Amino acid sequence: MTTTAKKVHEGRNVKRFREMLGIKQDALAAELGDDWNQQKISLLEQKETLDPVILKDVAAALKIPAEAIQNFDEEQAVNVIANTFNERSFENAFANNCTFNFNPIDKMIELYERMLQQQREMIEKLEKLIEKK
């Protein structure tokens, strides 16, 4: 069984990363320098492979590694997400990791001790009243 290496579309990956970062083509062009404009960025995003120097400059402007642009495969990313997460995965993540450290017996003992202390104070007051008479 042979597997063929799927060619990554570097220009499309530039577009995906740019959109994920919320950067417009004009802003990326301005970051790359005076000889770049929106149309040039649009053409760059249509190219399947990019010149290594341009790729490095674009990656630096986007503040991501050049390898991310070269190796990102949307199909694999979608497969990982589809196979990892389902509608109950977040629910389980929160429910299974909860530890409750509430012990009602401790609270009952504290309440009982306070009640005993109040009772002792009341007895002392009553004894003082009886002695005065």
JSON list of C-alpha atoms in Angstrom, two decimals:
[
{"chain": "A", "resi": 1, "resn": "MET", "atom": "CA", "xyz": [0.00, 0.00, 0.00]},
{"chain": "A", "resi": 2, "resn": "THR", "atom": "CA", "xyz": [1.49, 3.32, -1.03]},
{"chain": "A", "resi": 3, "resn": "THR", "atom": "CA", "xyz": [0.47, 6.71, 0.17]},
{"chain": "A", "resi": 4, "resn": "THR", "atom": "CA", "xyz": [0.96, 9.76, -1.92]},
{"chain": "A", "resi": 5, "resn": "ALA", "atom": "CA", "xyz": [2.12, 12.88, -0.18]},
{"chain": "A", "resi": 6, "resn": "LYS", "atom": "CA", "xyz": [-0.57, 15.48, -0.50]},
{"chain": "A", "resi": 7, "resn": "LYS", "atom": "CA", "xyz": [0.73, 18.82, -1.72]},
{"chain": "A", "resi": 8, "resn": "VAL", "atom": "CA", "xyz": [-0.02, 21.66, 0.65]},
{"chain": "A", "resi": 9, "resn": "HIS", "atom": "CA", "xyz": [-1.32, 24.87, -0.93]},
{"chain": "A", "resi": 10, "resn": "GLU", "atom": "CA", "xyz": [0.92, 27.44, 0.77]},
{"chain": "A", "resi": 11, "resn": "GLY", "atom": "CA", "xyz": [-0.95, 30.47, -0.59]},
{"chain": "A", "resi": 12, "resn": "ARG", "atom": "CA", "xyz": [-4.24, 29.16, 0.75]},
{"chain": "A", "resi": 13, "resn": "ASN", "atom": "CA", "xyz": [-2.56, 28.54, 4.10]},
{"chain": "A", "resi": 14, "resn": "VAL", "atom": "CA", "xyz": [-1.36, 32.16, 4.18]},
{"chain": "A", "resi": 15, "resn": "LYS", "atom": "CA", "xyz": [-4.97, 33.22, 3.64]},
{"chain": "A", "resi": 16, "resn": "ARG", "atom": "CA", "xyz": [-6.25, 30.88, 6.38]},
{"chain": "A", "resi": 17, "resn": "PHE", "atom": "CA", "xyz": [-3.71, 32.08, 8.94]},
{"chain": "A", "resi": 18, "resn": "ARG", "atom": "CA", "xyz": [-4.29, 35.72, 7.96]},
{"chain": "A", "resi": 19, "resn": "GLU", "atom": "CA", "xyz": [-8.05, 35.29, 8.42]},
{"chain": "A", "resi": 20, "resn": "MET", "atom": "CA", "xyz": [-7.64, 33.40, 11.72]},
{"chain": "A", "resi": 21, "resn": "LEU", "atom": "CA", "xyz": [-5.52, 36.27, 13.01]},
{"chain": "A", "resi": 22, "resn": "GLY", "atom": "CA", "xyz": [-8.07, 38.83, 11.80]},
{"chain": "A", "resi": 23, "resn": "ILE", "atom": "CA", "xyz": [-5.62, 40.62, 9.51]},
{"chain": "A", "resi": 24, "resn": "LYS", "atom": "CA", "xyz": [-6.85, 42.19, 6.27]},
{"chain": "A", "resi": 25, "resn": "GLN", "atom": "CA", "xyz": [-4.88, 41.94, 3.03]},
{"chain": "A", "resi": 26, "resn": "ASP", "atom": "CA", "xyz": [-4.15, 45.68, 3.14]},
{"chain": "A", "resi": 27, "resn": "ALA", "atom": "CA", "xyz": [-2.73, 45.42, 6.65]},
{"chain": "A", "resi": 28, "resn": "LEU", "atom": "CA", "xyz": [-0.52, 42.47, 5.68]},
{"chain": "A", "resi": 29, "resn": "ALA", "atom": "CA", "xyz": [0.69, 44.38, 2.60]},
{"chain": "A", "resi": 30, "resn": "ALA", "atom": "CA", "xyz": [1.56, 47.38, 4.77]},
{"chain": "A", "resi": 31, "resn": "GLU", "atom": "CA", "xyz": [3.45, 45.10, 7.16]},
{"chain": "A", "resi": 32, "resn": "LEU", "atom": "CA", "xyz": [5.45, 43.59, 4.28]},
{"chain": "A", "resi": 33, "resn": "GLY", "atom": "CA", "xyz": [6.61, 46.93, 2.91]},
{"chain": "A", "resi": 34, "resn": "ASP", "atom": "CA", "xyz": [6.03, 49.61, 0.29]},
{"chain": "A", "resi": 35, "resn": "ASP", "atom": "CA", "xyz": [6.27, 47.34, -2.75]},
{"chain": "A", "resi": 36, "resn": "TRP", "atom": "CA", "xyz": [3.28, 45.27, -1.51]},
{"chain": "A", "resi": 37, "resn": "ASN", "atom": "CA", "xyz": [-0.42, 46.04, -1.95]},
{"chain": "A", "resi": 38, "resn": "GLN", "atom": "CA", "xyz": [-3.76, 44.29, -1.54]},
{"chain": "A", "resi": 39, "resn": "GLN", "atom": "CA", "xyz": [-3.76, 42.91, -5.10]},
{"chain": "A", "resi": 40, "resn": "LYS", "atom": "CA", "xyz": [-0.29, 41.43, -4.66]},
{"chain": "A", "resi": 41, "resn": "ILE", "atom": "CA", "xyz": [-1.38, 39.71, -1.45]},
{"chain": "A", "resi": 42, "resn": "SER", "atom": "CA", "xyz": [-4.43, 38.34, -3.25]},
{"chain": "A", "resi": 43, "resn": "LEU", "atom": "CA", "xyz": [-2.22, 36.90, -6.01]},
{"chain": "A", "resi": 44, "resn": "LEU", "atom": "CA", "xyz": [0.18, 35.49, -3.41]},
{"chain": "A", "resi": 45, "resn": "GLU", "atom": "CA", "xyz": [-2.70, 33.67, -1.70]},
{"chain": "A", "resi": 46, "resn": "GLN", "atom": "CA", "xyz": [-3.59, 31.99, -5.01]},
{"chain": "A", "resi": 47, "resn": "LYS", "atom": "CA", "xyz": [-0.12, 30.47, -5.53]},
{"chain": "A", "resi": 48, "resn": "GLU", "atom": "CA", "xyz": [0.34, 26.83, -4.60]},
{"chain": "A", "resi": 49, "resn": "THR", "atom": "CA", "xyz": [4.00, 27.23, -3.67]},
{"chain": "A", "resi": 50, "resn": "LEU", "atom": "CA", "xyz": [5.71, 30.38, -2.46]},
{"chain": "A", "resi": 51, "resn": "ASP", "atom": "CA", "xyz": [9.27, 31.58, -2.85]},
{"chain": "A", "resi": 52, "resn": "PRO", "atom": "CA", "xyz": [11.13, 30.72, 0.39]},
{"chain": "A", "resi": 53, "resn": "VAL", "atom": "CA", "xyz": [12.20, 34.34, 0.96]},
{"chain": "A", "resi": 54, "resn": "ILE", "atom": "CA", "xyz": [8.64, 35.63, 0.50]},
{"chain": "A", "resi": 55, "resn": "LEU", "atom": "CA", "xyz": [7.32, 32.80, 2.68]},
{"chain": "A", "resi": 56, "resn": "LYS", "atom": "CA", "xyz": [9.73, 33.77, 5.45]},
{"chain": "A", "resi": 57, "resn": "ASP", "atom": "CA", "xyz": [8.75, 37.46, 5.20]},
{"chain": "A", "resi": 58, "resn": "VAL", "atom": "CA", "xyz": [5.02, 36.69, 5.24]},
{"chain": "A", "resi": 59, "resn": "ALA", "atom": "CA", "xyz": [5.45, 34.34, 8.21]},
{"chain": "A", "resi": 60, "resn": "ALA", "atom": "CA", "xyz": [7.35, 37.05, 10.08]},
{"chain": "A", "resi": 61, "resn": "ALA", "atom": "CA", "xyz": [4.63, 39.60, 9.29]},
{"chain": "A", "resi": 62, "resn": "LEU", "atom": "CA", "xyz": [1.96, 37.19, 10.56]},
{"chain": "A", "resi": 63, "resn": "LYS", "atom": "CA", "xyz": [4.17, 36.33, 13.56]},
{"chain": "A", "resi": 64, "resn": "ILE", "atom": "CA", "xyz": [3.96, 32.59, 12.92]},
{"chain": "A", "resi": 65, "resn": "PRO", "atom": "CA", "xyz": [6.64, 30.05, 11.93]},
{"chain": "A", "resi": 66, "resn": "ALA", "atom": "CA", "xyz": [7.16, 29.54, 8.20]},
{"chain": "A", "resi": 67, "resn": "GLU", "atom": "CA", "xyz": [6.82, 25.79, 8.81]},
{"chain": "A", "resi": 68, "resn": "ALA", "atom": "CA", "xyz": [3.22, 26.35, 9.93]},
{"chain": "A", "resi": 69, "resn": "ILE", "atom": "CA", "xyz": [2.38, 27.75, 6.50]},
{"chain": "A", "resi": 70, "resn": "GLN", "atom": "CA", "xyz": [4.29, 24.99, 4.72]},
{"chain": "A", "resi": 71, "resn": "ASN", "atom": "CA", "xyz": [2.84, 22.09, 6.71]},
{"chain": "A", "resi": 72, "resn": "PHE", "atom": "CA", "xyz": [-0.73, 23.10, 7.62]},
{"chain": "A", "resi": 73, "resn": "ASP", "atom": "CA", "xyz": [-3.25, 20.68, 6.16]},
{"chain": "A", "resi": 74, "resn": "GLU", "atom": "CA", "xyz": [-6.85, 21.71, 6.75]},
{"chain": "A", "resi": 75, "resn": "GLU", "atom": "CA", "xyz": [-8.20, 18.23, 6.04]},
{"chain": "A", "resi": 76, "resn": "GLN", "atom": "CA", "xyz": [-6.06, 16.68, 8.78]},
{"chain": "A", "resi": 77, "resn": "ALA", "atom": "CA", "xyz": [-6.99, 19.45, 11.21]},
{"chain": "A", "resi": 78, "resn": "VAL", "atom": "CA", "xyz": [-10.69, 18.89, 10.53]},
{"chain": "A", "resi": 79, "resn": "ASN", "atom": "CA", "xyz": [-10.25, 15.13, 11.00]},
{"chain": "A", "resi": 80, "resn": "VAL", "atom": "CA", "xyz": [-8.54, 15.64, 14.36]},
{"chain": "A", "resi": 81, "resn": "ILE", "atom": "CA", "xyz": [-11.30, 17.96, 15.54]},
{"chain": "A", "resi": 82, "resn": "ALA", "atom": "CA", "xyz": [-14.06, 15.69, 14.25]},
{"chain": "A", "resi": 83, "resn": "ASN", "atom": "CA", "xyz": [-12.55, 12.60, 15.87]},
{"chain": "A", "resi": 84, "resn": "THR", "atom": "CA", "xyz": [-11.63, 14.28, 19.15]},
{"chain": "A", "resi": 85, "resn": "PHE", "atom": "CA", "xyz": [-14.58, 16.45, 20.01]},
{"chain": "A", "resi": 86, "resn": "ASN", "atom": "CA", "xyz": [-18.25, 15.66, 20.08]},
{"chain": "A", "resi": 87, "resn": "GLU", "atom": "CA", "xyz": [-21.29, 17.36, 21.49]},
{"chain": "A", "resi": 88, "resn": "ARG", "atom": "CA", "xyz": [-20.70, 16.01, 25.01]},
{"chain": "A", "resi": 89, "resn": "SER", "atom": "CA", "xyz": [-16.91, 16.27, 25.22]},
{"chain": "A", "resi": 90, "resn": "PHE", "atom": "CA", "xyz": [-16.84, 19.64, 26.97]},
{"chain": "A", "resi": 91, "resn": "GLU", "atom": "CA", "xyz": [-19.63, 18.58, 29.30]},
{"chain": "A", "resi": 92, "resn": "ASN", "atom": "CA", "xyz": [-17.63, 15.54, 30.35]},
{"chain": "A", "resi": 93, "resn": "ALA", "atom": "CA", "xyz": [-14.45, 17.56, 30.74]},
{"chain": "A", "resi": 94, "resn": "PHE", "atom": "CA", "xyz": [-16.06, 19.76, 33.35]},
{"chain": "A", "resi": 95, "resn": "ALA", "atom": "CA", "xyz": [-18.16, 17.11, 35.09]},
{"chain": "A", "resi": 96, "resn": "ASN", "atom": "CA", "xyz": [-15.42, 14.51, 35.48]},
{"chain": "A", "resi": 97, "resn": "ASN", "atom": "CA", "xyz": [-12.81, 16.85, 36.88]},
{"chain": "A", "resi": 98, "resn": "CYS", "atom": "CA", "xyz": [-14.80, 18.30, 39.76]},
{"chain": "A", "resi": 99, "resn": "THR", "atom": "CA", "xyz": [-13.79, 17.65, 43.35]},
{"chain": "A", "resi": 100, "resn": "PHE", "atom": "CA", "xyz": [-16.11, 18.78, 46.09]},
{"chain": "A", "resi": 101, "resn": "ASN", "atom": "CA", "xyz": [-14.49, 19.39, 49.46]},
{"chain": "A", "resi": 102, "resn": "PHE", "atom": "CA", "xyz": [-17.63, 20.27, 51.40]},
{"chain": "A", "resi": 103, "resn": "ASN", "atom": "CA", "xyz": [-18.13, 18.23, 54.53]},
{"chain": "A", "resi": 104, "resn": "PRO", "atom": "CA", "xyz": [-21.44, 18.97, 56.33]},
{"chain": "A", "resi": 105, "resn": "ILE", "atom": "CA", "xyz": [-20.34, 17.15, 59.51]},
{"chain": "A", "resi": 106, "resn": "ASP", "atom": "CA", "xyz": [-17.61, 19.74, 60.09]},
{"chain": "A", "resi": 107, "resn": "LYS", "atom": "CA", "xyz": [-20.16, 22.51, 59.76]},
{"chain": "A", "resi": 108, "resn": "MET", "atom": "CA", "xyz": [-22.53, 20.75, 62.16]},
{"chain": "A", "resi": 109, "resn": "ILE", "atom": "CA", "xyz": [-19.78, 20.37, 64.77]},
{"chain": "A", "resi": 110, "resn": "GLU", "atom": "CA", "xyz": [-18.93, 24.08, 64.48]},
{"chain": "A", "resi": 111, "resn": "LEU", "atom": "CA", "xyz": [-22.58, 24.99, 64.94]},
{"chain": "A", "resi": 112, "resn": "TYR", "atom": "CA", "xyz": [-22.92, 22.69, 67.95]},
{"chain": "A", "resi": 113, "resn": "GLU", "atom": "CA", "xyz": [-19.81, 24.20, 69.58]},
{"chain": "A", "resi": 114, "resn": "ARG", "atom": "CA", "xyz": [-21.17, 27.72, 69.11]},
{"chain": "A", "resi": 115, "resn": "MET", "atom": "CA", "xyz": [-24.50, 26.71, 70.60]},
{"chain": "A", "resi": 116, "resn": "LEU", "atom": "CA", "xyz": [-22.75, 25.17, 73.62]},
{"chain": "A", "resi": 117, "resn": "GLN", "atom": "CA", "xyz": [-20.72, 28.34, 74.13]},
{"chain": "A", "resi": 118, "resn": "GLN", "atom": "CA", "xyz": [-23.88, 30.46, 74.00]},
{"chain": "A", "resi": 119, "resn": "GLN", "atom": "CA", "xyz": [-25.56, 28.14, 76.48]},
{"chain": "A", "resi": 120, "resn": "ARG", "atom": "CA", "xyz": [-22.61, 28.43, 78.90]},
{"chain": "A", "resi": 121, "resn": "GLU", "atom": "CA", "xyz": [-22.74, 32.22, 78.64]},
{"chain": "A", "resi": 122, "resn": "MET", "atom": "CA", "xyz": [-26.47, 32.20, 79.34]},
{"chain": "A", "resi": 123, "resn": "ILE", "atom": "CA", "xyz": [-25.99, 29.95, 82.40]},
{"chain": "A", "resi": 124, "resn": "GLU", "atom": "CA", "xyz": [-23.31, 32.31, 83.74]},
{"chain": "A", "resi": 125, "resn": "LYS", "atom": "CA", "xyz": [-25.62, 35.31, 83.35]},
{"chain": "A", "resi": 126, "resn": "LEU", "atom": "CA", "xyz": [-28.47, 33.51, 85.10]},
{"chain": "A", "resi": 127, "resn": "GLU", "atom": "CA", "xyz": [-26.20, 32.45, 87.97]},
{"chain": "A", "resi": 128, "resn": "LYS", "atom": "CA", "xyz": [-25.09, 36.07, 88.44]},
{"chain": "A", "resi": 129, "resn": "LEU", "atom": "CA", "xyz": [-28.72, 37.19, 88.52]},
{"chain": "A", "resi": 130, "resn": "ILE", "atom": "CA", "xyz": [-29.59, 34.56, 91.14]},
{"chain": "A", "resi": 131, "resn": "GLU", "atom": "CA", "xyz": [-26.63, 35.58, 93.32]},
{"chain": "A", "resi": 132, "resn": "LYS", "atom": "CA", "xyz": [-27.73, 39.24, 93.28]},
{"chain": "A", "resi": 133, "resn": "LYS", "atom": "CA", "xyz": [-31.17, 38.36, 94.71]}
]
